[in-house]
Coordinates of C-alpha atoms in Angstrom, one line a residue:
X1 CA -21.0 -38.3 23.5
X2 CA -21.7 -34.6 23.2
X3 CA -23.0 -33.5 19.9
X4 CA -20.7 -31.4 17.7
X5 CA -21.9 -27.8 17.4
X6 CA -21.7 -26.3 13.9
X7 CA -22.7 -23.0 12.3
X8 CA -22.7 -21.4 8.9
X9 CA -20.2 -18.6 8.2
X10 CA -20.1 -16.2 5.2
X11 CA -16.8 -16.6 3.4
X12 CA -16.9 -13.0 2.3
X13 CA -17.7 -11.0 5.4
X14 CA -17.6 -13.6 8.2
X15 CA -21.3 -13.3 9.3
X16 CA -22.6 -16.3 11.3
X17 CA -25.9 -18.1 10.8
X18 CA -27.6 -21.0 12.6
X19 CA -28.7 -22.6 9.3
X20 CA -27.8 -22.4 5.6
X21 CA -29.4 -19.8 3.3
X22 CA -28.7 -18.7 -0.2
X23 CA -27.8 -15.1 0.4
X24 CA -25.8 -13.5 3.2
X25 CA -28.0 -10.8 4.7
X26 CA -25.0 -8.8 5.9
X27 CA -23.0 -8.4 2.7
X28 CA -25.7 -9.5 0.1
X29 CA -23.4 -12.1 -1.4
X30 CA -24.9 -15.3 -2.8
X31 CA -23.8 -18.9 -2.1
X32 CA -21.0 -17.9 0.3
X33 CA -22.2 -19.7 3.5
X34 CA -20.1 -22.7 4.5
X35 CA -20.8 -25.0 7.5
X36 CA -18.0 -25.0 10.1
X37 CA -17.5 -26.5 13.5
X38 CA -17.8 -24.0 16.4
X39 CA -14.7 -23.8 18.6
X40 CA -14.9 -26.0 21.7
X41 CA -13.6 -24.7 25.1
X42 CA -10.2 -26.3 24.8
X43 CA -6.9 -24.9 26.0
X44 CA -5.6 -22.1 23.8
X45 CA -2.6 -22.8 21.6
X46 CA -0.5 -20.1 23.2
X47 CA 0.1 -20.1 27.0
X48 CA 2.1 -17.5 28.8
X49 CA 4.7 -18.4 31.4
X50 CA 3.2 -20.0 34.5
X51 CA 4.9 -17.6 36.9
X52 CA 3.6 -14.6 35.0
X53 CA 1.3 -12.5 37.3
X54 CA -2.0 -11.4 35.9
X55 CA -2.7 -7.7 36.6
X56 CA -6.1 -6.2 36.8
X57 CA -6.5 -3.0 34.8
X58 CA -8.5 -0.3 36.6
X59 CA -10.1 2.8 35.1
X60 CA -8.0 6.0 35.4
X61 CA -8.5 9.6 34.3
X62 CA -6.9 10.7 31.0
X63 CA -5.0 13.4 32.8
X64 CA -3.4 10.8 35.1
X65 CA -2.1 8.6 32.2
X66 CA 1.7 9.1 31.7
X67 CA 2.5 9.5 28.0
X68 CA 5.5 7.6 26.8
X69 CA 7.2 7.4 23.4
X70 CA 6.5 4.1 21.6
X71 CA 9.7 2.1 21.2
X72 CA 10.2 0.7 17.7
X73 CA 12.4 -1.9 16.1
X74 CA 14.4 -0.8 13.1
X75 CA 13.8 -3.1 10.2
X76 CA 16.8 -1.9 8.3
X77 CA 14.5 -0.9 5.4
X78 CA 14.0 2.8 5.1
X79 CA 10.9 2.4 2.9
X80 CA 9.2 0.0 5.2
X81 CA 10.1 2.1 8.3
X82 CA 8.5 5.1 6.6
X83 CA 5.3 3.3 5.9
X84 CA 5.1 1.7 9.4
X85 CA 5.7 5.1 11.0
X86 CA 9.3 4.6 12.1
X87 CA 9.6 0.8 12.6
X88 CA 8.0 -2.2 14.1
X89 CA 6.2 -1.7 17.4
X90 CA 6.7 -4.6 19.9
X91 CA 3.6 -6.6 20.4
X92 CA 2.0 -5.4 17.1
X93 CA 0.4 -7.5 14.4
X94 CA 1.1 -6.4 10.8
X95 CA -0.7 -7.8 7.8
X96 CA 0.9 -7.5 4.3
X97 CA -1.4 -8.2 1.3
X98 CA -0.8 -8.2 -2.4
X99 CA -1.3 -10.1 -5.7
X100 CA 0.4 -13.5 -6.3
X101 CA 3.9 -13.0 -7.5
X102 CA 4.1 -9.3 -6.5
X103 CA 7.0 -10.0 -4.1
X104 CA 5.5 -10.2 -0.6
X105 CA 7.5 -13.3 0.4
X106 CA 10.6 -11.9 -1.1
X107 CA 10.3 -8.6 0.7
X108 CA 9.7 -10.1 4.1
X109 CA 12.4 -12.8 3.7
X110 CA 14.9 -10.1 2.6
X111 CA 14.0 -8.1 5.7
X112 CA 14.3 -11.2 7.9
X113 CA 17.7 -12.0 6.6
X114 CA 19.0 -8.4 7.3
X115 CA 17.5 -7.9 10.8
X116 CA 19.9 -7.9 13.7
X117 CA 17.3 -9.5 15.8
X118 CA 16.5 -13.2 16.2
X119 CA 13.8 -13.8 13.6
X120 CA 11.6 -16.9 13.0
X121 CA 10.3 -17.2 9.4
X122 CA 7.3 -19.6 9.4
X123 CA 6.3 -20.8 5.9
X124 CA 3.2 -22.9 5.2
X125 CA 3.6 -22.7 1.4
X126 CA 7.3 -23.5 0.7
X127 CA 9.8 -26.0 2.0
X128 CA 13.1 -25.0 3.7
X129 CA 15.0 -25.8 0.6
X130 CA 12.9 -23.5 -1.5
X131 CA 13.3 -20.7 0.9
X132 CA 17.1 -21.3 1.1
X133 CA 17.3 -21.0 -2.7
X134 CA 15.6 -17.6 -2.5
X135 CA 17.8 -16.6 0.4
X136 CA 20.9 -17.4 -1.7
X137 CA 19.6 -15.3 -4.6
X138 CA 19.0 -12.4 -2.3
X139 CA 22.6 -12.8 -1.1
X140 CA 22.6 -11.2 2.4
X141 CA 23.9 -12.4 5.7
X142 CA 21.4 -14.7 7.5
X143 CA 23.0 -15.4 10.8
X144 CA 19.8 -14.5 12.8
X145 CA 17.1 -15.9 10.7
X146 CA 15.5 -19.3 11.5
X147 CA 13.2 -21.2 9.2
X148 CA 10.2 -23.4 10.1
X149 CA 7.9 -25.2 7.6
X150 CA 4.7 -25.7 9.6
X151 CA 1.0 -25.0 9.4
X152 CA -0.3 -26.2 12.8
X153 CA -0.4 -23.2 15.3
X154 CA 0.1 -25.6 18.3
X155 CA 3.4 -26.8 16.8
X156 CA 4.5 -23.3 15.8
X157 CA 4.0 -22.0 19.4
X158 CA 5.9 -25.0 20.8
X159 CA 8.9 -24.0 18.6
X160 CA 8.5 -20.4 19.6
X161 CA 8.8 -21.3 23.3
X162 CA 12.0 -23.1 22.6
X163 CA 13.6 -20.5 20.3
X164 CA 12.3 -17.3 21.9
X165 CA 12.5 -15.1 18.7
X166 CA 12.4 -11.3 18.7
X167 CA 10.2 -11.2 15.5
X168 CA 7.9 -13.8 13.9
X169 CA 7.0 -13.8 10.2
X170 CA 4.1 -16.0 9.0
X171 CA 3.8 -16.9 5.3
X172 CA 0.9 -17.0 5.0
X173 CA -2.1 -16.7 7.4
X174 CA -4.4 -18.6 4.9
X175 CA -2.2 -21.7 5.3
X176 CA -2.4 -21.9 9.1
X177 CA -4.7 -24.3 10.9
X178 CA -5.6 -24.8 14.6
X179 CA -6.7 -28.0 16.3
X180 CA -9.5 -26.1 18.0
X181 CA -11.5 -26.1 14.7
X182 CA -12.2 -29.0 12.5
X183 CA -12.3 -27.1 9.2
X184 CA -10.0 -26.6 6.2
X185 CA -7.2 -24.0 6.2
X186 CA -8.2 -20.7 4.7
X187 CA -11.8 -20.9 5.9
X188 CA -13.4 -18.0 7.8
X189 CA -13.2 -19.9 11.1
X190 CA -9.6 -20.9 10.7
X191 CA -8.4 -17.4 9.7
X192 CA -10.3 -15.8 12.6
X193 CA -9.1 -18.3 15.2
X194 CA -5.5 -18.5 14.1
X195 CA -5.3 -14.7 14.0
X196 CA -6.7 -14.5 17.5
X197 CA -4.1 -16.9 18.7
X198 CA -1.3 -14.9 17.1
X199 CA -2.7 -11.7 18.6
X200 CA -2.8 -13.3 22.1
X201 CA 0.8 -14.4 21.6
X202 CA 2.0 -11.0 20.3
X203 CA 0.4 -9.0 23.1
X204 CA 1.4 -11.3 26.0
X205 CA 5.0 -11.9 24.8
X206 CA 5.5 -8.3 23.4
X207 CA 6.8 -9.9 20.1
X208 CA 5.9 -8.2 16.8
X209 CA 4.3 -10.5 14.2
X210 CA 4.2 -10.0 10.5
X211 CA 1.6 -11.9 8.4
X212 CA 1.3 -12.4 4.7
X213 CA -2.2 -12.4 3.3
X214 CA -3.6 -13.5 0.0
X215 CA -6.0 -11.2 -1.9
X216 CA -9.2 -12.0 -4.0
X217 CA -10.0 -11.1 -7.6
X218 CA -11.4 -7.7 -6.6
X219 CA -8.1 -6.8 -4.8
X220 CA -9.3 -7.2 -1.2
X221 CA -7.5 -9.4 1.4
X222 CA -8.9 -12.9 1.3
X223 CA -11.0 -14.0 4.2
X224 CA -13.5 -12.0 6.2
X225 CA -13.1 -8.2 6.6
X226 CA -12.8 -8.9 10.3
X227 CA -9.2 -10.0 9.7
X228 CA -8.3 -6.4 8.8
X229 CA -10.0 -5.1 12.0
X230 CA -8.2 -7.5 14.2
X231 CA -4.6 -6.6 13.2
X232 CA -2.8 -3.4 14.1
X233 CA -1.4 -2.5 10.7
X234 CA -2.6 -3.4 7.1
X235 CA 0.0 -2.9 4.3
X236 CA -0.8 -3.3 0.6
X237 CA 1.9 -4.3 -1.9
X238 CA 0.9 -2.9 -5.3
X239 CA 2.3 -2.9 -8.8
X240 CA 2.2 -4.7 -12.1
X241 CA 4.2 -7.9 -12.4
X242 CA 5.2 -6.8 -15.9
X243 CA 6.9 -3.6 -14.4
X244 CA 9.9 -3.4 -12.1
X245 CA 8.4 -0.9 -9.6
X246 CA 6.4 -1.9 -6.5
X247 CA 4.5 0.4 -4.2
X248 CA 3.9 -0.3 -0.5
X249 CA 1.0 1.5 1.1
X250 CA -0.6 1.5 4.6
X251 CA -4.3 1.0 4.5
X252 CA -4.5 0.9 8.3
X253 CA -2.0 1.9 10.9
X254 CA -2.7 2.3 14.6
X255 CA 0.9 3.5 15.3
X256 CA 1.4 5.9 12.4
X257 CA 0.1 7.7 9.3
X258 CA -1.7 5.9 6.4
X259 CA -0.6 8.6 3.9
X260 CA 3.1 7.4 3.6
X261 CA 4.3 5.5 0.6
X262 CA 7.3 3.1 0.0
X263 CA 8.7 2.4 -3.5
X264 CA 10.8 -0.6 -4.5
X265 CA 12.5 -1.8 -7.6
X266 CA 12.3 -5.5 -8.4
X267 CA 15.8 -6.8 -9.4
X268 CA 17.4 -10.2 -9.6
X269 CA 18.7 -10.0 -6.0
X270 CA 15.4 -9.0 -4.5
X271 CA 13.7 -5.7 -3.7
X272 CA 15.8 -2.5 -3.9
X273 CA 14.7 0.6 -2.1
X274 CA 14.0 3.6 -4.3
X275 CA 15.1 6.6 -2.1
X276 CA 14.6 9.1 -4.9
X277 CA 11.7 7.9 -7.1
X278 CA 11.5 11.2 -9.1
X279 CA 14.7 10.4 -11.0
X280 CA 13.4 7.0 -12.0
X281 CA 9.9 8.2 -13.0
X282 CA 11.1 10.9 -15.3
X283 CA 12.2 9.9 -18.8
X284 CA 15.6 11.1 -20.0
X285 CA 15.1 11.9 -23.7
X286 CA 17.2 14.2 -25.9
X287 CA 14.4 14.9 -28.4
X288 CA 11.4 17.0 -27.4
X289 CA 8.0 15.5 -27.9
X290 CA 4.6 17.1 -27.6
X291 CA 2.1 16.0 -25.0
X292 CA 4.5 15.5 -22.2
X293 CA 4.4 17.5 -18.9
X294 CA 6.0 17.0 -15.5
X295 CA 3.9 17.4 -12.3
X296 CA 5.1 17.8 -8.8
X297 CA 2.8 15.4 -6.9
X298 CA 2.7 14.5 -3.2
X299 CA 2.4 11.0 -1.8
X300 CA 2.1 11.1 1.9
X301 CA 4.8 13.5 3.1
X302 CA 7.1 12.8 0.1
X303 CA 7.0 15.1 -3.0
X304 CA 7.7 13.2 -6.2
X305 CA 8.1 14.4 -9.8
X306 CA 6.0 12.4 -12.3
X307 CA 5.6 12.5 -16.0
X308 CA 2.2 13.0 -17.5
X309 CA 1.8 11.9 -21.2
X310 CA -1.2 12.9 -23.3
X311 CA -2.2 12.1 -26.9
X312 CA -4.9 14.1 -28.6
X313 CA -6.1 13.0 -32.1
X314 CA -9.1 13.4 -34.3
X315 CA -11.9 10.8 -33.5
X316 CA -12.0 8.3 -36.3
X317 CA -15.0 6.2 -35.1
X318 CA -17.4 9.1 -34.5
X319 CA -17.6 8.9 -30.7
X320 CA -14.5 10.4 -29.1
X321 CA -12.6 8.1 -26.7
X322 CA -11.4 9.0 -23.3
X323 CA -8.8 6.7 -21.8
X324 CA -6.6 7.1 -18.8
X325 CA -3.9 5.0 -17.0
X326 CA -3.0 6.0 -13.5
X327 CA -5.4 9.0 -13.4
X328 CA -9.1 9.3 -12.6
X329 CA -11.1 9.1 -15.8
X330 CA -13.9 11.2 -14.4
X331 CA -11.5 13.9 -13.5
X332 CA -10.1 13.9 -17.0
X333 CA -13.6 14.3 -18.4
X334 CA -14.2 17.3 -16.0
X335 CA -10.9 19.0 -17.1
X336 CA -11.8 18.5 -20.8
X337 CA -15.2 20.0 -20.2
X338 CA -13.6 23.0 -18.5
X339 CA -11.2 23.5 -21.4
X340 CA -14.2 23.3 -23.8
X341 CA -16.6 25.5 -21.9
X342 CA -14.5 28.1 -20.1
X343 CA -11.4 28.4 -22.3
X344 CA -12.8 27.7 -25.8
X345 CA -10.5 24.8 -26.8
X346 CA -12.5 22.5 -29.2
X347 CA -11.8 19.0 -27.9
X348 CA -15.3 17.5 -28.1
X349 CA -14.6 15.7 -31.4
X350 CA -11.1 14.4 -30.5
X351 CA -9.8 11.3 -28.8
X352 CA -7.8 12.0 -25.6
X353 CA -5.5 9.4 -24.0
X354 CA -3.7 10.1 -20.8
X355 CA -1.0 8.1 -19.0
X356 CA 1.0 8.5 -15.7
X357 CA 4.4 6.9 -16.3
X358 CA 6.0 4.4 -14.0
X359 CA 2.8 2.4 -13.3
X360 CA 1.7 4.8 -10.5
X361 CA -1.9 5.6 -9.6
X362 CA -2.2 9.0 -8.0
X363 CA -5.1 11.0 -6.6
X364 CA -3.3 14.3 -5.9
X365 CA -5.2 17.2 -7.4
X366 CA -2.0 19.1 -8.0
X367 CA -1.6 17.0 -11.2
X368 CA -4.4 18.8 -12.9
X369 CA -2.3 21.7 -14.1
X370 CA 0.2 19.2 -15.7
X371 CA -2.7 17.4 -17.4
X372 CA -4.0 20.6 -18.9
X373 CA -0.5 21.5 -20.2
X374 CA 0.0 18.0 -21.7
X375 CA -3.4 18.0 -23.4
X376 CA -2.9 21.5 -24.9
X377 CA 0.7 20.6 -25.9
X378 CA -0.5 17.4 -27.8
X379 CA -3.5 19.3 -29.3
X380 CA -1.3 22.0 -30.8
X381 CA 1.6 19.6 -31.4
X382 CA 4.0 22.0 -29.6
X383 CA 6.5 20.4 -27.1
X384 CA 6.9 21.9 -23.7
X385 CA 10.3 23.0 -22.4
X386 CA 12.1 20.2 -20.5
X387 CA 12.9 22.3 -17.5
X388 CA 9.3 23.2 -16.7
X389 CA 7.0 21.5 -14.1
X390 CA 3.5 22.2 -12.8
X391 CA 1.7 22.1 -9.4
X392 CA -1.9 23.3 -9.3
X393 CA -5.5 22.2 -9.1
X394 CA -8.1 23.2 -11.8
X395 CA -11.5 24.3 -10.7
X396 CA -14.8 24.1 -12.6
X397 CA -14.7 27.8 -13.6
X398 CA -11.3 27.4 -15.1
X399 CA -9.4 28.9 -12.3
X400 CA -6.1 27.5 -11.0
X401 CA -6.4 26.7 -7.3
X402 CA -3.5 26.5 -4.8
X403 CA -2.3 23.1 -3.5
X404 CA -0.9 22.0 -0.1
X405 CA 2.8 21.8 0.9
X406 CA 3.9 23.9 -2.1
X407 CA 7.2 24.8 -0.4
X408 CA 8.2 21.1 -0.4
X409 CA 7.2 20.7 -4.0
X410 CA 9.2 23.7 -5.1
X411 CA 12.3 22.5 -3.2
X412 CA 12.0 19.1 -4.9
X413 CA 11.7 20.6 -8.3
X414 CA 14.7 22.8 -7.7
X415 CA 16.8 19.9 -6.4
X416 CA 16.1 17.9 -9.6
X417 CA 17.2 20.8 -11.9
X418 CA 13.9 22.3 -13.0
X419 CA 14.2 26.0 -13.7
X420 CA 10.5 27.0 -13.8
X421 CA 7.4 25.8 -11.9
X422 CA 3.8 27.0 -12.7
X423 CA 1.7 27.4 -9.6
X424 CA -1.6 29.2 -8.7
X425 CA -1.6 32.9 -8.4
X426 CA -3.3 32.5 -5.1
X427 CA -0.6 30.4 -3.6
X428 CA 1.1 31.7 -0.4
X429 CA 4.8 31.2 -1.2
X430 CA 7.8 33.3 -1.4
X431 CA 8.5 34.7 -4.9
X432 CA 12.2 34.0 -4.7
X433 CA 13.6 30.5 -4.5
X434 CA 17.2 29.6 -5.2
X435 CA 17.6 28.1 -8.7
X436 CA 14.0 28.1 -9.8
X437 CA 11.5 30.6 -11.2
X438 CA 8.0 30.6 -9.8
X439 CA 5.3 31.6 -12.5
X440 CA 1.9 32.3 -11.1
X441 CA -1.2 31.7 -13.3
X442 CA -4.8 32.4 -12.3
X443 CA -6.7 30.8 -15.2
X444 CA -6.2 28.2 -17.9
X445 CA -5.9 31.1 -20.5
X446 CA -2.9 32.5 -18.6
X447 CA -1.2 29.1 -18.7
X448 CA -1.8 28.7 -22.4
X449 CA -0.5 32.3 -23.1
X450 CA 2.6 31.7 -21.0
X451 CA 3.4 28.3 -22.7
X452 CA 2.4 28.8 -26.3
X453 CA 2.1 32.6 -26.7

C-alpha cells in the first residue's frame, strides 16, 4: 500500500512545510502549522460535459483582441449592483465576508429569493427548516430559489448537474469539505481545494458563484490569504450589530471599482436598501447645540452628508484626552496642533472628543473643515447655523485646500436644502449655484471670522 503523503500548512497564510516548526517563516506567526494530507491525483469533483470540446488558446497581439462589453446579471439590489460594478459577471467567484451576526446570510438569501434566475442556495450551517423560517420573515416571492443542506462538494456538484442553476450561493466556504483531502472542514487545505473546485466549475459552466466567508478576530477573512487572491471579487460587510446600518465595501474587484459603497438598514424583514443615506445620517433636531457641523464627504462616486460632533472641555485629570469615533485619531491630533500653532486657539489643556454619527468610518480629507468648525463651535459654546455645511482639507500651515469632485458635493448639499457651503478659496468651481451660497475661505482664521465674527 502506498504511503500517505502529508505536509504542514500554516493556518494563517497557507505556507507549506515538509516538517513541523514552531514559527512560520512566511508570516512570522507562532504555532500555526497543522499537518494535512496532500491531495492525491484523484478525479476532480466537477467534470464538464463529455461532449465539450477543449480549445487550445494561442497568443495573439493586443491590437487583434476584440473588446466586448461584459454581460452582467442584475441582482435586483441597487446597492449590491453598485458595489459589484453593475451586477454579477457570469463565471465569476464573489466572496462576502463579515462578522458573525452582521447579516451576510440574510443579505444573500434575500437576494436569492428575489432573483428572476434559477438559484441554488447551499447551506452547510443551517437546515432547510431554519432557512425557510428566515425566508418567511423576509417575506418575498421565492419561486426560483432552491435549497440544499450539504457540505460535500462531490454531492453538491451532482445536484448542480441535475438542477442546472443560473446562480450558486455557498454558505459558507469554511463548512465545505472535499473527499480529495482527509482533513477537517475549515482547514487551509480544505478551503484551498474546495475553492479551486468552485472556480473550475464557475469558469467552465459560466455560472456566477457567491461565497460567504467567516472572519477572524482581527477582521480578516478566515483561512489563508490565498483565498482572497483566488476569487474575483471580495466584499466586506461592515457595521456594528448594535446599530441598524450596514456598509458593503469592495476590497477587491476584477470587474469594477473598489471605491463604491453600499448602505443597508437592518429591519425586521431583512436588509433595506438606503438609496439616500444623507437624510438618515443627519439628525433632525429643533434645538441648536454647539459642537455639531455637517460635512459633505465622498464615498466612492457617491456624495453623502455626514454629521460631525465634537466636545471640548477642560482636562480634569491633567493630561488632555483625545478620543475619536469614525475619524482618524492621528489626523485629529494634527488638526488640533494646527489650530494651536497657526491660529492661536489654546486647546492644549483641553479634552477633545470627536464622533462621526451613524457608525461610519470615513477617510475623506474633505471632512477636515467640518472637524475644525465643530471643535471651534464646542470650544466657544456657540452653535453653528443648521443650513451650513463644509467641504475642505486642512493643511499643516493652516490653509484650506481644495477637494475632489466639488461640483457633486455642492449639488448634493443643495438638494438636501443647505443654503451655504464653505469651500477652499482655491477651488475651481462656479460661484453661482441654484439655491446655495458658496463661501470661499483660505485659512482657518477666515473660517472662524465668517462663523463667529
